């Protein structure tokens, strides 16, 4: 048995446990917990049974199982990058709104102090 067949399932189980505790504490949504759990379960399956990746590869018309895993990982990384970009963009908009509100609020209060 290869070392990755032992190491990856252990790491995946630890990751699932960590995500479960993050979900339980309210830091992670149910859908995110579900998606990450599925990803880590596939890591466990592919590391214990490497030939099982061929089944998924054939379904998607890919010739080798490792190619399927690499393509899936790249697609997942692009998805996470786009999702992160949109969250960062929304956060930037929120910060700009707050800064504008604080600036307007301070301008009004400064004018009131100058009149007294």
Coordinates of N, CA and C in Angstrom, one line a residue:
X1 N 0.9 -1.2 0.0 CA 0.0 0.0 0.0 C 0.9 1.2 0.0
X2 N 0.6 2.2 -0.9 CA 1.4 3.4 -1.0 C 1.1 4.3 0.2
X3 N 2.0 5.2 0.4 CA 1.9 6.1 1.6 C 0.7 7.1 1.4
X4 N 0.4 7.5 0.2 CA -0.8 8.4 0.0 C -2.1 7.7 0.2
X5 N -2.1 6.4 0.1 CA -3.3 5.6 0.4 C -3.6 5.6 1.9
X6 N -2.6 5.9 2.7 CA -2.8 6.0 4.2 C -3.0 7.5 4.6
X7 N -2.1 8.3 4.1 CA -2.0 9.7 4.5 C -3.2 10.5 4.1
X8 N -3.6 10.4 2.8 CA -4.7 11.2 2.3 C -6.1 11.0 3.0
X9 N -6.4 9.7 3.2 CA -7.7 9.5 4.0 C -7.7 10.1 5.4
X10 N -6.5 10.0 6.0 CA -6.4 10.6 7.4 C -6.6 12.1 7.3
X11 N -5.9 12.7 6.4 CA -6.0 14.2 6.2 C -7.5 14.6 5.9
X12 N -8.1 13.8 5.0 CA -9.5 14.1 4.6 C -10.4 13.9 5.8
X13 N -10.2 12.9 6.6 CA -11.1 12.8 7.8 C -10.9 13.9 8.7
X14 N -9.7 14.3 8.9 CA -9.4 15.5 9.8 C -10.1 16.7 9.2
X15 N -10.0 16.9 7.9 CA -10.6 18.1 7.3 C -12.1 18.1 7.4
X16 N -12.7 16.9 7.3 CA -14.2 16.8 7.4 C -14.6 17.1 8.9
X17 N -13.8 16.7 9.8 CA -14.1 17.0 11.2 C -14.0 18.5 11.5
X18 N -12.9 19.1 11.0 CA -12.7 20.5 11.1 C -13.9 21.3 10.5
X19 N -14.3 20.9 9.3 CA -15.4 21.6 8.7 C -16.7 21.4 9.5
X20 N -16.9 20.2 10.0 CA -18.1 19.9 10.9 C -18.1 20.9 12.1
X21 N -17.0 21.0 12.7 CA -17.0 21.9 13.9 C -17.2 23.4 13.5
X22 N -16.7 23.8 12.3 CA -16.9 25.1 11.8 C -18.4 25.3 11.5
X23 N -19.0 24.3 10.9 CA -20.5 24.3 10.6 C -21.3 24.4 11.9
X24 N -20.9 23.6 12.9 CA -21.6 23.6 14.2 C -21.5 25.0 14.9
X25 N -20.4 25.6 14.8 CA -20.2 26.9 15.5 C -20.8 28.1 14.7
X26 N -21.3 27.8 13.5 CA -22.0 28.8 12.7 C -21.1 29.6 11.8
X27 N -19.9 29.1 11.6 CA -18.9 29.8 10.8 C -19.0 29.3 9.3
X28 N -19.7 28.3 9.1 CA -19.8 27.6 7.8 C -21.3 27.3 7.5
X29 N -21.7 27.5 6.3 CA -23.1 27.2 6.0 C -23.3 25.7 5.7
X30 N -24.5 25.2 5.7 CA -24.8 23.8 5.5 C -24.3 23.4 4.1
X31 N -24.6 24.2 3.1 CA -24.3 23.9 1.7 C -22.7 23.8 1.6
X32 N -22.0 24.8 2.2 CA -20.5 24.7 2.1 C -20.0 23.5 2.8
X33 N -20.6 23.1 4.0 CA -20.1 21.9 4.6 C -20.4 20.7 3.8
X34 N -21.6 20.7 3.2 CA -21.9 19.5 2.3 C -21.0 19.4 1.1
X35 N -20.7 20.5 0.4 CA -19.8 20.5 -0.7 C -18.4 20.1 -0.3
X36 N -17.9 20.6 0.7 CA -16.5 20.3 1.1 C -16.5 18.8 1.6
X37 N -17.5 18.3 2.3 CA -17.5 16.9 2.7 C -17.5 16.0 1.5
X38 N -18.2 16.3 0.4 CA -18.2 15.5 -0.8 C -16.9 15.5 -1.4
X39 N -16.2 16.7 -1.5 CA -14.9 16.8 -2.1 C -13.9 15.9 -1.3
X40 N -14.0 16.0 0.0 CA -13.0 15.2 0.9 C -13.4 13.7 0.8
X41 N -14.6 13.3 0.6 CA -15.0 11.9 0.5 C -14.4 11.4 -0.8
X42 N -14.5 12.2 -1.9 CA -13.9 11.8 -3.1 C -12.4 11.6 -3.0
X43 N -11.7 12.5 -2.2 CA -10.3 12.3 -1.9 C -10.0 11.0 -1.3
X44 N -10.9 10.6 -0.3 CA -10.7 9.3 0.4 C -10.9 8.2 -0.6
X45 N -11.9 8.2 -1.4 CA -12.2 7.2 -2.4 C -11.1 7.0 -3.4
X46 N -10.6 8.1 -4.0 CA -9.6 8.1 -5.0 C -8.2 7.7 -4.4
X47 N -8.0 7.9 -3.2 CA -6.7 7.5 -2.6 C -6.7 6.1 -2.2
X48 N -7.8 5.6 -1.7 CA -7.9 4.1 -1.4 C -8.1 3.3 -2.6
X49 N -8.9 3.7 -3.5 CA -9.2 3.0 -4.7 C -8.8 3.8 -6.0
X50 N -7.5 3.9 -6.3 CA -7.1 4.8 -7.4 C -7.8 4.5 -8.8
X51 N -8.1 3.2 -9.0 CA -8.8 2.9 -10.3 C -10.2 3.4 -10.4
X52 N -10.8 3.8 -9.3 CA -12.2 4.3 -9.3 C -12.2 5.7 -10.1
X53 N -11.1 6.4 -10.2 CA -11.1 7.6 -10.9 C -11.4 7.4 -12.4
X54 N -11.0 6.2 -12.9 CA -11.2 5.8 -14.3 C -12.7 5.8 -14.6
X55 N -13.5 5.3 -13.7 CA -15.0 5.3 -13.9 C -15.5 6.7 -14.1
X56 N -15.1 7.6 -13.3 CA -15.6 9.0 -13.5 C -15.0 9.6 -14.8
X57 N -13.8 9.3 -15.1 CA -13.1 9.8 -16.3 C -13.9 9.3 -17.5
X58 N -14.3 8.1 -17.5 CA -15.0 7.5 -18.7 C -16.4 8.2 -18.9
X59 N -17.0 8.5 -17.7 CA -18.3 9.2 -17.8 C -18.2 10.5 -18.5
X60 N -17.1 11.2 -18.2 CA -16.9 12.6 -18.8 C -16.1 12.5 -20.1
X61 N -15.7 11.4 -20.6 CA -15.0 11.2 -21.8 C -13.6 11.6 -21.8
X62 N -13.0 11.4 -20.6 CA -11.5 11.7 -20.4 C -10.8 10.3 -20.4
X63 N -9.6 10.3 -21.0 CA -9.0 9.0 -21.2 C -8.3 8.4 -19.9
X64 N -7.8 9.2 -19.1 CA -7.1 8.7 -17.9 C -7.7 9.3 -16.6
X65 N -7.7 8.5 -15.5 CA -8.3 8.9 -14.3 C -7.5 10.1 -13.6
X66 N -6.2 10.1 -13.8 CA -5.4 11.2 -13.2 C -5.7 12.5 -13.9
X67 N -6.0 12.4 -15.2 CA -6.4 13.6 -16.0 C -7.7 14.2 -15.4
X68 N -8.6 13.3 -15.1 CA -9.9 13.7 -14.6 C -9.7 14.4 -13.3
X69 N -8.9 13.8 -12.4 CA -8.6 14.4 -11.1 C -8.0 15.8 -11.2
X70 N -7.0 16.0 -12.1 CA -6.4 17.2 -12.3 C -7.3 18.3 -12.9
X71 N -8.1 17.9 -13.9 CA -9.1 18.8 -14.5 C -10.1 19.2 -13.5
X72 N -10.6 18.3 -12.7 CA -11.5 18.6 -11.7 C -10.9 19.6 -10.6
X73 N -9.7 19.4 -10.3 CA -9.0 20.3 -9.3 C -8.9 21.7 -9.9
X74 N -8.5 21.8 -11.2 CA -8.3 23.1 -11.8 C -9.7 23.8 -11.9
X75 N -10.7 23.1 -12.3 CA -12.0 23.7 -12.3 C -12.5 24.2 -11.0
X76 N -12.2 23.4 -9.9 CA -12.6 23.8 -8.6 C -11.8 25.0 -8.1
X77 N -10.5 25.1 -8.5 CA -9.7 26.2 -8.1 C -10.2 27.5 -8.8
X78 N -10.6 27.4 -10.1 CA -11.1 28.5 -10.8 C -12.5 29.0 -10.2
X79 N -13.3 28.0 -9.8 CA -14.6 28.4 -9.2 C -14.3 29.1 -7.9
X80 N -13.4 28.6 -7.1 CA -13.1 29.2 -5.8 C -12.5 30.6 -6.0
X81 N -11.7 30.8 -7.0 CA -11.1 32.1 -7.3 C -12.2 33.1 -7.7
X82 N -13.1 32.7 -8.6 CA -14.2 33.6 -9.0 C -15.1 34.0 -7.8
X83 N -15.4 33.0 -7.0 CA -16.2 33.2 -5.8 C -15.5 34.1 -4.8
X84 N -14.3 34.0 -4.7 CA -13.5 34.9 -3.8 C -13.4 36.3 -4.3
X85 N -13.3 36.4 -5.7 CA -13.3 37.7 -6.3 C -14.6 38.4 -6.1
X86 N -15.7 37.8 -6.2 CA -17.0 38.4 -6.0 C -17.2 38.8 -4.6
X87 N -16.8 37.9 -3.6 CA -16.9 38.3 -2.2 C -16.0 39.5 -1.9
X88 N -14.8 39.6 -2.5 CA -14.0 40.7 -2.2 C -14.5 42.0 -2.8
X89 N -15.1 41.9 -4.0 CA -15.8 43.0 -4.6 C -16.9 43.5 -3.8
X90 N -17.8 42.6 -3.3 CA -18.9 43.0 -2.4 C -18.4 43.7 -1.1
X91 N -17.3 43.1 -0.6 CA -16.7 43.7 0.7 C -16.2 45.1 0.4
X92 N -15.6 45.3 -0.7 CA -15.1 46.6 -1.1 C -16.2 47.6 -1.2
X93 N -17.3 47.2 -1.8 CA -18.5 48.1 -2.0 C -19.1 48.4 -0.6
X94 N -19.1 47.4 0.3 CA -19.6 47.6 1.7 C -18.8 48.6 2.4
X95 N -17.5 48.5 2.3 CA -16.5 49.4 3.0 C -16.7 50.8 2.5
X96 N -16.8 50.9 1.1 CA -17.0 52.3 0.5 C -18.3 52.9 1.1
X97 N -19.4 52.1 1.2 CA -20.6 52.7 1.7 C -20.5 53.2 3.1
X98 N -19.8 52.4 3.9 CA -19.6 52.7 5.3 C -18.8 54.0 5.5
X99 N -17.7 54.0 4.7 CA -16.8 55.2 4.7 C -17.6 56.5 4.3
X100 N -18.4 56.4 3.3 CA -19.2 57.5 2.8 C -20.2 58.0 4.0
X101 N -20.8 57.0 4.6 CA -21.8 57.3 5.7 C -21.1 58.0 6.8
X102 N -19.9 57.5 7.2 CA -19.2 58.1 8.3 C -18.7 59.5 8.0
X103 N -18.2 59.6 6.7 CA -17.7 60.9 6.3 C -18.9 62.0 6.3
X104 N -20.0 61.6 5.8 CA -21.2 62.5 5.8 C -21.6 62.8 7.3
X105 N -21.6 61.8 8.1 CA -22.0 62.0 9.5 C -21.0 62.9 10.2
X106 N -19.7 62.7 10.0 CA -18.7 63.6 10.6 C -18.8 65.0 10.1
X107 N -19.1 65.2 8.8 CA -19.2 66.5 8.3 C -20.4 67.3 8.9
X108 N -21.5 66.6 9.1 CA -22.6 67.3 9.8 C -22.3 67.6 11.2
X109 N -21.7 66.7 11.9 CA -21.4 67.0 13.3 C -20.3 68.1 13.5
X110 N -19.4 68.2 12.5 CA -18.4 69.2 12.6 C -19.0 70.6 12.3
X111 N -19.9 70.6 11.4 CA -20.7 71.9 11.2 C -21.4 72.4 12.4
X112 N -22.0 71.4 13.1 CA -22.8 71.7 14.3 C -21.8 72.3 15.4
X113 N -20.6 71.7 15.5 CA -19.7 72.2 16.6 C -19.1 73.6 16.2
X114 N -18.9 73.9 14.9 CA -18.4 75.2 14.5 C -19.4 76.3 14.8
X115 N -20.7 76.0 14.7 CA -21.7 77.0 14.9 C -21.8 77.4 16.4
X116 N -21.4 76.5 17.3 CA -21.6 76.8 18.7 C -20.5 77.7 19.2

